[in-house]
Amino acid sequence: MLTACQESTIYNRYLHTNVKGWERNDTLRFVIPPIKQSGRYTEEVGLRTNGDYPFTDLTLIIEQTKVKAGIKRLDTLACTLMNEQGHVEGAGISLYQYTFPLATLELDQEEELHIAVRHDMKREMLPGITDIGIRIEKAKLP
């Protein structure tokens, strides 16, 4: 069963942010190699934080380009990191892992995706965000 789940994942990568803090103009760029099989795919954004992150939420701007098709998509993703009682929603003890669904895409064989992620918070420099990731997997049949 574990192998079957992993086979559906076609891309799963994290990029580190600057240790001093993630600046608004520090865009993280992911290049997803050409897709081997046409179909429907789901995307997730992964986020890792430490205890230095000062807010309960994080807003991300995600720009995606289907290179072969020349189609661009822009998403704003609101990530809730703490509940109303102030408890962390992520998994972990001193480092926290979060996963947020992003989109379901129809991708053609040999399509390549370029994804750029930046934050859209009022503060220019965000401490406590350690990594941002993108995961793409073949959508499960209904």
PDB file of C-alpha atoms in Angstrom:
ATOM      1  CA  MET A   1       0.000   0.000   0.000  1.00  0.00           C
ATOM      2  CA  LEU A   2       2.774   2.424   0.842  1.00  0.00           C
ATOM      3  CA  THR A   3       4.406   1.930  -2.558  1.00  0.00           C
ATOM      4  CA  ALA A   4       1.108   2.531  -4.365  1.00  0.00           C
ATOM      5  CA  CYS A   5       0.653   5.895  -2.618  1.00  0.00           C
ATOM      6  CA  GLN A   6       4.178   7.017  -3.448  1.00  0.00           C
ATOM      7  CA  GLU A   7       3.794   6.087  -7.118  1.00  0.00           C
ATOM      8  CA  SER A   8       1.010   8.653  -7.526  1.00  0.00           C
ATOM      9  CA  THR A   9       3.352  11.470  -6.417  1.00  0.00           C
ATOM     10  CA  ILE A  10       5.135  12.932  -9.421  1.00  0.00           C
ATOM     11  CA  TYR A  11       6.800  15.889  -7.673  1.00  0.00           C
ATOM     12  CA  ASN A  12       7.598  16.660  -4.038  1.00  0.00           C
ATOM     13  CA  ARG A  13      10.238  19.255  -3.238  1.00  0.00           C
ATOM     14  CA  TYR A  14      10.930  21.840  -0.540  1.00  0.00           C
ATOM     15  CA  LEU A  15      13.035  24.970  -0.868  1.00  0.00           C
ATOM     16  CA  HIS A  16      14.605  26.725   2.104  1.00  0.00           C
ATOM     17  CA  THR A  17      14.012  30.358   2.932  1.00  0.00           C
ATOM     18  CA  ASN A  18      16.740  32.627   4.241  1.00  0.00           C
ATOM     19  CA  VAL A  19      17.638  31.868   7.876  1.00  0.00           C
ATOM     20  CA  LYS A  20      17.340  35.584   8.752  1.00  0.00           C
ATOM     21  CA  GLY A  21      13.784  35.714   7.368  1.00  0.00           C
ATOM     22  CA  TRP A  22      11.783  35.377   4.181  1.00  0.00           C
ATOM     23  CA  GLU A  23      11.708  38.690   2.333  1.00  0.00           C
ATOM     24  CA  ARG A  24       8.662  39.643   0.275  1.00  0.00           C
ATOM     25  CA  ASN A  25      10.724  39.869  -2.927  1.00  0.00           C
ATOM     26  CA  ASP A  26      12.406  36.477  -2.303  1.00  0.00           C
ATOM     27  CA  THR A  27      10.383  34.364  -4.709  1.00  0.00           C
ATOM     28  CA  LEU A  28      10.864  30.618  -4.470  1.00  0.00           C
ATOM     29  CA  ARG A  29      10.839  28.933  -7.884  1.00  0.00           C
ATOM     30  CA  PHE A  30       9.925  25.331  -8.623  1.00  0.00           C
ATOM     31  CA  VAL A  31      10.452  23.749 -12.053  1.00  0.00           C
ATOM     32  CA  ILE A  32       8.375  20.618 -12.519  1.00  0.00           C
ATOM     33  CA  PRO A  33       9.797  18.437 -15.293  1.00  0.00           C
ATOM     34  CA  PRO A  34       7.611  17.326 -18.221  1.00  0.00           C
ATOM     35  CA  ILE A  35       4.648  15.199 -17.154  1.00  0.00           C
ATOM     36  CA  LYS A  36       4.872  11.595 -18.339  1.00  0.00           C
ATOM     37  CA  GLN A  37       1.131  10.946 -18.511  1.00  0.00           C
ATOM     38  CA  SER A  38      -1.810  13.222 -19.341  1.00  0.00           C
ATOM     39  CA  GLY A  39      -4.440  13.461 -16.651  1.00  0.00           C
ATOM     40  CA  ARG A  40      -5.792  15.233 -13.612  1.00  0.00           C
ATOM     41  CA  TYR A  41      -3.335  16.170 -10.873  1.00  0.00           C
ATOM     42  CA  THR A  42      -3.717  17.684  -7.409  1.00  0.00           C
ATOM     43  CA  GLU A  43      -1.319  20.229  -5.970  1.00  0.00           C
ATOM     44  CA  GLU A  44      -0.446  20.934  -2.348  1.00  0.00           C
ATOM     45  CA  VAL A  45       1.712  23.575  -0.743  1.00  0.00           C
ATOM     46  CA  GLY A  46       3.831  22.467   2.180  1.00  0.00           C
ATOM     47  CA  LEU A  47       5.038  24.867   4.827  1.00  0.00           C
ATOM     48  CA  ARG A  48       7.490  24.468   7.687  1.00  0.00           C
ATOM     49  CA  THR A  49       7.818  26.973  10.516  1.00  0.00           C
ATOM     50  CA  ASN A  50       9.632  27.301  13.792  1.00  0.00           C
ATOM     51  CA  GLY A  51       8.647  29.119  16.968  1.00  0.00           C
ATOM     52  CA  ASP A  52       9.866  32.483  15.615  1.00  0.00           C
ATOM     53  CA  TYR A  53       6.894  32.993  13.266  1.00  0.00           C
ATOM     54  CA  PRO A  54       4.902  35.866  14.872  1.00  0.00           C
ATOM     55  CA  PHE A  55       1.497  35.538  13.142  1.00  0.00           C
ATOM     56  CA  THR A  56      -1.475  33.161  13.155  1.00  0.00           C
ATOM     57  CA  ASP A  57      -1.865  33.215   9.358  1.00  0.00           C
ATOM     58  CA  LEU A  58       0.239  33.431   6.223  1.00  0.00           C
ATOM     59  CA  THR A  59      -0.869  34.600   2.774  1.00  0.00           C
ATOM     60  CA  LEU A  60       0.960  33.197  -0.228  1.00  0.00           C
ATOM     61  CA  ILE A  61       0.845  34.277  -3.862  1.00  0.00           C
ATOM     62  CA  ILE A  62       1.395  31.359  -6.226  1.00  0.00           C
ATOM     63  CA  GLU A  63       2.030  31.928  -9.921  1.00  0.00           C
ATOM     64  CA  GLN A  64       1.932  28.885 -12.184  1.00  0.00           C
ATOM     65  CA  THR A  65       2.819  28.614 -15.838  1.00  0.00           C
ATOM     66  CA  LYS A  66       2.051  25.654 -18.059  1.00  0.00           C
ATOM     67  CA  VAL A  67       5.072  26.156 -20.300  1.00  0.00           C
ATOM     68  CA  LYS A  68       3.982  24.141 -23.354  1.00  0.00           C
ATOM     69  CA  ALA A  69       0.418  25.516 -23.349  1.00  0.00           C
ATOM     70  CA  GLY A  70       1.492  29.059 -22.419  1.00  0.00           C
ATOM     71  CA  ILE A  71      -1.223  29.279 -19.748  1.00  0.00           C
ATOM     72  CA  LYS A  72      -0.648  31.273 -16.558  1.00  0.00           C
ATOM     73  CA  ARG A  73      -2.581  30.973 -13.323  1.00  0.00           C
ATOM     74  CA  LEU A  74      -2.403  33.150 -10.216  1.00  0.00           C
ATOM     75  CA  ASP A  75      -3.654  31.932  -6.835  1.00  0.00           C
ATOM     76  CA  THR A  76      -3.781  33.514  -3.394  1.00  0.00           C
ATOM     77  CA  LEU A  77      -3.535  30.920  -0.649  1.00  0.00           C
ATOM     78  CA  ALA A  78      -4.589  31.841   2.902  1.00  0.00           C
ATOM     79  CA  CYS A  79      -2.836  29.534   5.356  1.00  0.00           C
ATOM     80  CA  THR A  80      -4.163  29.324   8.914  1.00  0.00           C
ATOM     81  CA  LEU A  81      -1.336  28.318  11.239  1.00  0.00           C
ATOM     82  CA  MET A  82      -3.069  28.677  14.628  1.00  0.00           C
ATOM     83  CA  ASN A  83      -6.642  28.147  15.733  1.00  0.00           C
ATOM     84  CA  GLU A  84      -8.733  30.690  17.689  1.00  0.00           C
ATOM     85  CA  GLN A  85      -7.379  29.395  20.998  1.00  0.00           C
ATOM     86  CA  GLY A  86      -3.785  30.029  19.865  1.00  0.00           C
ATOM     87  CA  HIS A  87      -2.888  26.367  19.362  1.00  0.00           C
ATOM     88  CA  VAL A  88      -0.619  25.474  16.449  1.00  0.00           C
ATOM     89  CA  GLU A  89      -2.489  23.666  13.667  1.00  0.00           C
ATOM     90  CA  GLY A  90       0.639  22.029  12.238  1.00  0.00           C
ATOM     91  CA  ALA A  91       2.296  18.759  13.175  1.00  0.00           C
ATOM     92  CA  GLY A  92       5.456  18.891  15.258  1.00  0.00           C
ATOM     93  CA  ILE A  93       6.957  20.121  18.521  1.00  0.00           C
ATOM     94  CA  SER A  94       9.451  22.930  17.867  1.00  0.00           C
ATOM     95  CA  LEU A  95       9.306  22.742  14.067  1.00  0.00           C
ATOM     96  CA  TYR A  96       5.840  22.593  12.530  1.00  0.00           C
ATOM     97  CA  GLN A  97       4.737  21.034   9.246  1.00  0.00           C
ATOM     98  CA  TYR A  98       1.606  22.192   7.390  1.00  0.00           C
ATOM     99  CA  THR A  99      -0.019  21.070   4.154  1.00  0.00           C
ATOM    100  CA  PHE A 100      -2.547  23.155   2.231  1.00  0.00           C
ATOM    101  CA  PRO A 101      -4.459  22.049  -0.884  1.00  0.00           C
ATOM    102  CA  LEU A 102      -3.875  24.381  -3.815  1.00  0.00           C
ATOM    103  CA  ALA A 103      -5.530  23.224  -7.045  1.00  0.00           C
ATOM    104  CA  THR A 104      -6.563  20.383  -9.312  1.00  0.00           C
ATOM    105  CA  LEU A 105      -5.081  20.696 -12.785  1.00  0.00           C
ATOM    106  CA  GLU A 106      -5.524  18.946 -16.100  1.00  0.00           C
ATOM    107  CA  LEU A 107      -2.036  18.385 -17.488  1.00  0.00           C
ATOM    108  CA  ASP A 108      -1.070  17.071 -20.906  1.00  0.00           C
ATOM    109  CA  GLN A 109       1.760  14.659 -21.488  1.00  0.00           C
ATOM    110  CA  GLU A 110       5.113  16.483 -21.756  1.00  0.00           C
ATOM    111  CA  GLU A 111       3.653  19.603 -20.086  1.00  0.00           C
ATOM    112  CA  GLU A 112       6.131  21.380 -17.822  1.00  0.00           C
ATOM    113  CA  LEU A 113       5.098  23.585 -14.904  1.00  0.00           C
ATOM    114  CA  HIS A 114       6.933  26.569 -13.475  1.00  0.00           C
ATOM    115  CA  ILE A 115       5.674  27.627 -10.046  1.00  0.00           C
ATOM    116  CA  ALA A 116       6.720  30.763  -8.177  1.00  0.00           C
ATOM    117  CA  VAL A 117       5.783  31.309  -4.517  1.00  0.00           C
ATOM    118  CA  ARG A 118       6.094  34.516  -2.503  1.00  0.00           C
ATOM    119  CA  HIS A 119       4.444  35.818   0.632  1.00  0.00           C
ATOM    120  CA  ASP A 120       1.927  38.671   0.689  1.00  0.00           C
ATOM    121  CA  MET A 121       2.151  39.844   4.284  1.00  0.00           C
ATOM    122  CA  LYS A 122       2.380  43.458   5.483  1.00  0.00           C
ATOM    123  CA  ARG A 123       5.793  42.831   7.023  1.00  0.00           C
ATOM    124  CA  GLU A 124       8.613  42.786   4.445  1.00  0.00           C
ATOM    125  CA  MET A 125      10.708  40.219   6.349  1.00  0.00           C
ATOM    126  CA  LEU A 126       9.058  37.153   7.876  1.00  0.00           C
ATOM    127  CA  PRO A 127      11.020  35.262  10.514  1.00  0.00           C
ATOM    128  CA  GLY A 128      10.179  31.669  11.319  1.00  0.00           C
ATOM    129  CA  ILE A 129       9.263  30.344   7.855  1.00  0.00           C
ATOM    130  CA  THR A 130      11.921  27.713   7.179  1.00  0.00           C
ATOM    131  CA  ASP A 131      10.732  25.889   4.038  1.00  0.00           C
ATOM    132  CA  ILE A 132       8.083  26.027   1.337  1.00  0.00           C
ATOM    133  CA  GLY A 133       7.250  22.968  -0.727  1.00  0.00           C
ATOM    134  CA  ILE A 134       5.179  21.843  -3.683  1.00  0.00           C
ATOM    135  CA  ARG A 135       3.686  18.383  -4.049  1.00  0.00           C
ATOM    136  CA  ILE A 136       1.899  17.179  -7.174  1.00  0.00           C
ATOM    137  CA  GLU A 137       0.215  13.823  -7.454  1.00  0.00           C
ATOM    138  CA  LYS A 138      -2.061  12.002  -9.835  1.00  0.00           C
ATOM    139  CA  ALA A 139      -5.654  12.634  -8.739  1.00  0.00           C
ATOM    140  CA  LYS A 140      -7.507   9.673  -7.302  1.00  0.00           C
ATOM    141  CA  LEU A 141     -10.522   8.451  -9.210  1.00  0.00           C
ATOM    142  CA  PRO A 142     -13.897   9.228  -7.569  1.00  0.00           C
TER     143      PRO A 142
END
